[in-house]
Amino acid sequence: KKAEIRTTLSPLHAAIRNNSGPAVTFIRSRVERMSERWKQAAVRMRQSSNQTDSTQMKVLLYPGALAGSAGQRFEALVERGGPLGELVQWADLSASLTLLGHNLTFSTSQQQLHSLIGAAPGRGSCPIQRPLTFDLIYTDYHGLAHLQGAMGLAFLHYQCRFRILDSFGTEPAFNLGSYARSHGYKTLWGSWGLQPLQYMTMFPHTPDNSFLGFVSEEAVKDGKEEELESDSNRKNRIAVVYGKQDYMWKGKSEYVEVISEELETHATVYQPPGLTSNLPSFIRNHGLLTQEHFLRLLRGAKVFVGLGFPYEGPAPIEAIALGCVFLQPRFDPPHSSENNDFYKGKPTTRQISSQHPYAEKLIGKPHVWTVDVSNKTEVQEAVRAILRTEVKPFTPREFTCEGMLERVLDYIAHQDFCSKSLPTWPPECALRVHLGPLGQSCESVCQRSSLVCEPALFHHLNTPAAFARLKIGCSSTRQEVNHLFPAYSPWGQQCGLQQDPLLFSCAGSDLSQRRLCPCRAHLPGQVALSPDCL
Ligand code: U2F
């Protein structure tokens, strides 16, 4: 059966009906609130000609973080200022898959998972494995462990059908267990040995993973008068501080005070009943708001103020989409798994140069100001400059409904991790080979030429012929299990080829290696997809 684009979300409502709890309530009301925008995007998509024919997939969505004992902890935090970014993503993924015409099952119960995919009880201690009826299973790191428990040996057989929602990303060196153990990349989360592109991130972090993303806001909803009016109220000098729990404010009072000298400063910090607030008295705290009310507050504000935590969440993208300027702390030295408790144990070597590197580097001024928050004058000057500038709402295409739909459509149509043959998407004509300088990762080599590193193209250049085409004379060529290869080392003119395709990696650099990099162009505002080149 073909997957036909739908213009209704009712199959999704039916799929989540049997789930309850604050997390699913958040997901449901988000889908509800955005349903008009989703439907309009689906209608436009149906009209556009370049849809690929794809078969209808039977998809299981299993947010493991909401299941089992970890799930209870997560649920308890939803209404107390805990993370909501993951829920934003699950909501938008579910909506996308529904509109793209696929057949969804949604579950947050570990018990139900067993009945959906588990082995049937056999005779004695020998369970009978049933064939997996789902073509695709979207889950997260918690869910992977649950799946392994439920599937037993079949887990390895079917793991090519998994997609892992992984907010911060997993680099190849951490993903391959044996390599991670022997090379110091072993972490709490990595080592599942999936294909790196099976991990789907919240922002385009390492290109080794697939960027899934989410959908941000739109400044003017269906041209409604009411919204327009509140938009012009933005000239009110209002700042909203980003930080739902009061520990996030620790040590930041001077910074917030500088801002509040220029702007009326609001907050949405969860206030436990019966406890007095630790927030400075000049802050107008609304308590944790529903998403709808939070977005309304942003609509009327001029500046959204980052405190340094949470890292890399959705809220700054929403604020910028609603015409706010995002003011955030620069991290010098950058935060990373080496020096920071939050990133410790995360399977990435990324260096986080500010609270929101995507906002800093891919959006930037006039929408985003990244400052040294311990420098009072710098903060003051930034705030004054912001108040002098008129800034229009801005949403990168990849964070619109259509942008997300076209991305998910392409992933489902082209990413096949079960096939034994080499990847053919994107096609070879997209490949731009670059030989990097010493010490640079392919991610930055490609970025410097306004391109992106594309791991699915590595296999085209992992050959002696690729070195020859670049006129690199190799005095010797060796094959090695090494996440930096293919690469060239000028000392002894050694060429290195990759032996394990799981270790093809855009991330990773070494001062003794010049990396051979598969770069490609991308569509405007949509880094995950390349322009047609046939
Ligand atoms: C990120 O998680 P957070 O939940 O802390 O991310 P935010 O950017 O704060 O926002 C998530 C959503 O919460 C909404 C807001 C966002 O879409 O509209 N919201 C709300 O409903 N009510 C309010 O009062 C304030 C905001 C990240 F996403 C996670 O991956 C990380 O685990 C976490 C820690 O780094 O940061």
mmCIF file of N, CA and C and ligand atoms in Angstrom, residues 26 30 33 81-86 88 167-168 202-203 214 242-244 248 268-269 287-292 294-295 298 304 309-316 318 342-343 346, ligand 1:
data_model
loop_
_atom_site.group_PDB
_atom_site.id
_atom_site.type_symbol
_atom_site.label_atom_id
_atom_site.label_comp_id
_atom_site.label_asym_id
_atom_site.label_seq_id
_atom_site.Cartn_x
_atom_site.Cartn_y
_atom_site.Cartn_z
ATOM 1 N N PHE A 26 0.834 16.814 27.440
ATOM 2 C CA PHE A 26 1.601 17.892 26.786
ATOM 3 C C PHE A 26 1.664 17.642 25.275
ATOM 4 N N ARG A 30 -0.082 19.986 22.388
ATOM 5 C CA ARG A 30 0.783 20.622 21.382
ATOM 6 C C ARG A 30 0.294 20.286 19.973
ATOM 7 N N ARG A 33 -2.871 22.237 19.327
ATOM 8 C CA ARG A 33 -2.636 23.662 19.117
ATOM 9 C C ARG A 33 -2.072 23.937 17.720
ATOM 10 N N GLY A 81 8.741 22.070 35.777
ATOM 11 C CA GLY A 81 9.880 22.747 35.169
ATOM 12 C C GLY A 81 10.935 21.810 34.605
ATOM 13 N N GLY A 82 10.631 20.518 34.502
ATOM 14 C CA GLY A 82 11.574 19.566 33.911
ATOM 15 C C GLY A 82 11.647 19.725 32.398
ATOM 16 N N PRO A 83 12.500 18.918 31.745
ATOM 17 C CA PRO A 83 12.676 19.071 30.301
ATOM 18 C C PRO A 83 11.413 18.750 29.499
ATOM 19 N N LEU A 84 11.124 19.601 28.541
ATOM 20 C CA LEU A 84 9.977 19.387 27.657
ATOM 21 C C LEU A 84 10.417 19.251 26.210
ATOM 22 N N GLY A 85 11.693 19.553 25.955
ATOM 23 C CA GLY A 85 12.195 19.536 24.581
ATOM 24 C C GLY A 85 11.953 18.197 23.896
ATOM 25 N N GLU A 86 12.181 17.112 24.616
ATOM 26 C CA GLU A 86 11.992 15.777 24.036
ATOM 27 C C GLU A 86 10.527 15.571 23.660
ATOM 28 N N VAL A 88 8.397 17.904 22.833
ATOM 29 C CA VAL A 88 8.161 18.715 21.637
ATOM 30 C C VAL A 88 8.494 17.874 20.406
ATOM 31 N N SER A 167 18.787 13.700 21.582
ATOM 32 C CA SER A 167 18.869 15.174 21.507
ATOM 33 C C SER A 167 20.250 15.703 21.161
ATOM 34 N N PHE A 168 21.287 15.204 21.859
ATOM 35 C CA PHE A 168 22.592 15.843 21.737
ATOM 36 C C PHE A 168 23.542 15.130 20.773
ATOM 37 N N MET A 202 18.104 16.719 17.892
ATOM 38 C CA MET A 202 17.167 17.844 17.987
ATOM 39 C C MET A 202 17.617 19.037 17.148
ATOM 40 N N PHE A 203 18.925 19.210 17.053
ATOM 41 C CA PHE A 203 19.496 20.246 16.184
ATOM 42 C C PHE A 203 20.510 19.563 15.282
ATOM 43 N N PHE A 214 12.346 19.717 15.048
ATOM 44 C CA PHE A 214 10.978 19.905 15.537
ATOM 45 C C PHE A 214 10.430 21.114 14.795
ATOM 46 N N TYR A 242 14.809 32.842 30.305
ATOM 47 C CA TYR A 242 14.729 31.427 29.928
ATOM 48 C C TYR A 242 15.249 30.602 31.097
ATOM 49 N N GLY A 243 14.401 29.824 31.731
ATOM 50 C CA GLY A 243 14.851 29.031 32.878
ATOM 51 C C GLY A 243 13.657 28.682 33.750
ATOM 52 N N LYS A 244 13.216 27.413 33.678
ATOM 53 C CA LYS A 244 11.972 27.022 34.326
ATOM 54 C C LYS A 244 12.139 26.610 35.783
ATOM 55 N N MET A 248 18.558 27.213 37.939
ATOM 56 C CA MET A 248 19.174 27.727 36.705
ATOM 57 C C MET A 248 19.585 29.205 36.850
ATOM 58 N N THR A 268 9.246 32.447 33.964
ATOM 59 C CA THR A 268 8.256 31.357 34.051
ATOM 60 C C THR A 268 8.868 30.214 34.860
ATOM 61 N N VAL A 269 9.209 30.533 36.091
ATOM 62 C CA VAL A 269 9.868 29.554 36.955
ATOM 63 C C VAL A 269 8.827 28.792 37.774
ATOM 64 N N GLY A 287 5.169 31.726 37.117
ATOM 65 C CA GLY A 287 5.121 30.289 37.377
ATOM 66 C C GLY A 287 5.222 29.569 36.043
ATOM 67 N N LEU A 288 5.363 28.258 36.083
ATOM 68 C CA LEU A 288 5.441 27.496 34.832
ATOM 69 C C LEU A 288 4.144 27.686 34.058
ATOM 70 N N LEU A 289 4.268 28.015 32.791
ATOM 71 C CA LEU A 289 3.062 28.261 31.986
ATOM 72 C C LEU A 289 2.791 27.086 31.062
ATOM 73 N N THR A 290 1.552 26.993 30.610
ATOM 74 C CA THR A 290 1.279 26.034 29.540
ATOM 75 C C THR A 290 2.019 26.569 28.314
ATOM 76 N N GLN A 291 2.253 25.701 27.367
ATOM 77 C CA GLN A 291 3.020 26.144 26.207
ATOM 78 C C GLN A 291 2.323 27.311 25.504
ATOM 79 N N GLU A 292 1.008 27.221 25.424
ATOM 80 C CA GLU A 292 0.257 28.281 24.752
ATOM 81 C C GLU A 292 0.473 29.634 25.433
ATOM 82 N N PHE A 294 2.942 30.453 27.486
ATOM 83 C CA PHE A 294 4.355 30.813 27.407
ATOM 84 C C PHE A 294 4.639 31.519 26.069
ATOM 85 N N LEU A 295 4.084 30.963 24.988
ATOM 86 C CA LEU A 295 4.336 31.536 23.664
ATOM 87 C C LEU A 295 3.670 32.902 23.535
ATOM 88 N N LEU A 298 5.977 35.362 25.044
ATOM 89 C CA LEU A 298 7.100 35.668 24.143
ATOM 90 C C LEU A 298 6.675 36.621 23.030
ATOM 91 N N PHE A 304 14.593 37.606 24.846
ATOM 92 C CA PHE A 304 14.539 36.346 25.572
ATOM 93 C C PHE A 304 15.938 36.140 26.136
ATOM 94 N N PHE A 309 21.691 27.680 31.039
ATOM 95 C CA PHE A 309 21.056 26.369 31.073
ATOM 96 C C PHE A 309 19.558 26.577 30.963
ATOM 97 N N PRO A 310 18.775 25.731 30.303
ATOM 98 C CA PRO A 310 19.138 24.497 29.607
ATOM 99 C C PRO A 310 19.904 24.737 28.301
ATOM 100 N N TYR A 311 20.741 23.745 27.993
ATOM 101 C CA TYR A 311 21.518 23.808 26.762
ATOM 102 C C TYR A 311 20.669 23.383 25.572
ATOM 103 N N GLU A 312 20.829 24.052 24.470
ATOM 104 C CA GLU A 312 20.376 23.576 23.159
ATOM 105 C C GLU A 312 18.921 23.090 23.145
ATOM 106 N N GLY A 313 18.032 23.859 23.745
ATOM 107 C CA GLY A 313 16.605 23.518 23.763
ATOM 108 C C GLY A 313 15.826 24.220 22.665
ATOM 109 N N PRO A 314 14.534 23.927 22.554
ATOM 110 C CA PRO A 314 13.705 24.528 21.511
ATOM 111 C C PRO A 314 13.316 25.991 21.770
ATOM 112 N N ALA A 315 13.237 26.394 23.052
ATOM 113 C CA ALA A 315 12.648 27.693 23.358
ATOM 114 C C ALA A 315 13.297 28.889 22.630
ATOM 115 N N PRO A 316 14.628 28.972 22.513
ATOM 116 C CA PRO A 316 15.189 30.129 21.802
ATOM 117 C C PRO A 316 14.735 30.219 20.337
ATOM 118 N N GLU A 318 11.856 29.238 19.213
ATOM 119 C CA GLU A 318 10.485 29.765 19.268
ATOM 120 C C GLU A 318 10.494 31.270 19.513
ATOM 121 N N PHE A 342 26.874 18.222 32.889
ATOM 122 C CA PHE A 342 25.731 17.885 32.057
ATOM 123 C C PHE A 342 26.153 17.071 30.825
ATOM 124 N N TYR A 343 27.265 17.439 30.218
ATOM 125 C CA TYR A 343 27.715 16.734 29.008
ATOM 126 C C TYR A 343 28.554 15.488 29.321
ATOM 127 N N LYS A 346 27.980 11.962 27.834
ATOM 128 C CA LYS A 346 27.271 12.031 26.563
ATOM 129 C C LYS A 346 28.260 11.660 25.446
HETATM 130 C C1 U2F B 1 16.047 21.263 26.751
HETATM 131 O O1 U2F B 1 14.818 20.980 27.398
HETATM 132 P P1 U2F B 1 13.832 22.062 27.926
HETATM 133 O O2 U2F B 1 12.512 21.490 28.129
HETATM 134 O O3 U2F B 1 14.438 22.680 29.137
HETATM 135 O O4 U2F B 1 13.749 23.060 26.698
HETATM 136 P P2 U2F B 1 13.104 24.462 26.547
HETATM 137 O O5 U2F B 1 13.860 25.095 25.453
HETATM 138 O O6 U2F B 1 13.022 25.168 27.848
HETATM 139 O O7 U2F B 1 11.612 24.276 26.077
HETATM 140 C C2 U2F B 1 10.861 23.166 25.846
HETATM 141 C C3 U2F B 1 9.440 23.642 25.590
HETATM 142 O O8 U2F B 1 8.860 24.115 26.797
HETATM 143 C C4 U2F B 1 7.883 25.084 26.500
HETATM 144 C C5 U2F B 1 8.478 25.849 25.331
HETATM 145 C C6 U2F B 1 9.339 24.803 24.603
HETATM 146 O O9 U2F B 1 8.732 24.337 23.416
HETATM 147 O O10 U2F B 1 7.471 26.370 24.514
HETATM 148 N N1 U2F B 1 7.611 25.873 27.724
HETATM 149 C C7 U2F B 1 6.391 25.747 28.322
HETATM 150 O O11 U2F B 1 5.541 25.011 27.854
HETATM 151 N N2 U2F B 1 6.105 26.499 29.467
HETATM 152 C C8 U2F B 1 7.039 27.325 30.006
HETATM 153 O O12 U2F B 1 6.747 27.978 31.024
HETATM 154 C C9 U2F B 1 8.309 27.421 29.392
HETATM 155 C C10 U2F B 1 8.557 26.672 28.255
HETATM 156 C C11 U2F B 1 16.270 20.246 25.700
HETATM 157 F F1 U2F B 1 15.210 20.250 24.845
HETATM 158 C C12 U2F B 1 16.449 18.897 26.293
HETATM 159 O O13 U2F B 1 16.859 18.030 25.287
HETATM 160 C C13 U2F B 1 17.520 18.903 27.368
HETATM 161 O O14 U2F B 1 17.502 17.706 28.080
HETATM 162 C C14 U2F B 1 17.346 20.071 28.312
HETATM 163 C C15 U2F B 1 18.566 20.264 29.135
HETATM 164 O O15 U2F B 1 19.633 20.748 28.330
HETATM 165 O O16 U2F B 1 17.133 21.263 27.597
#
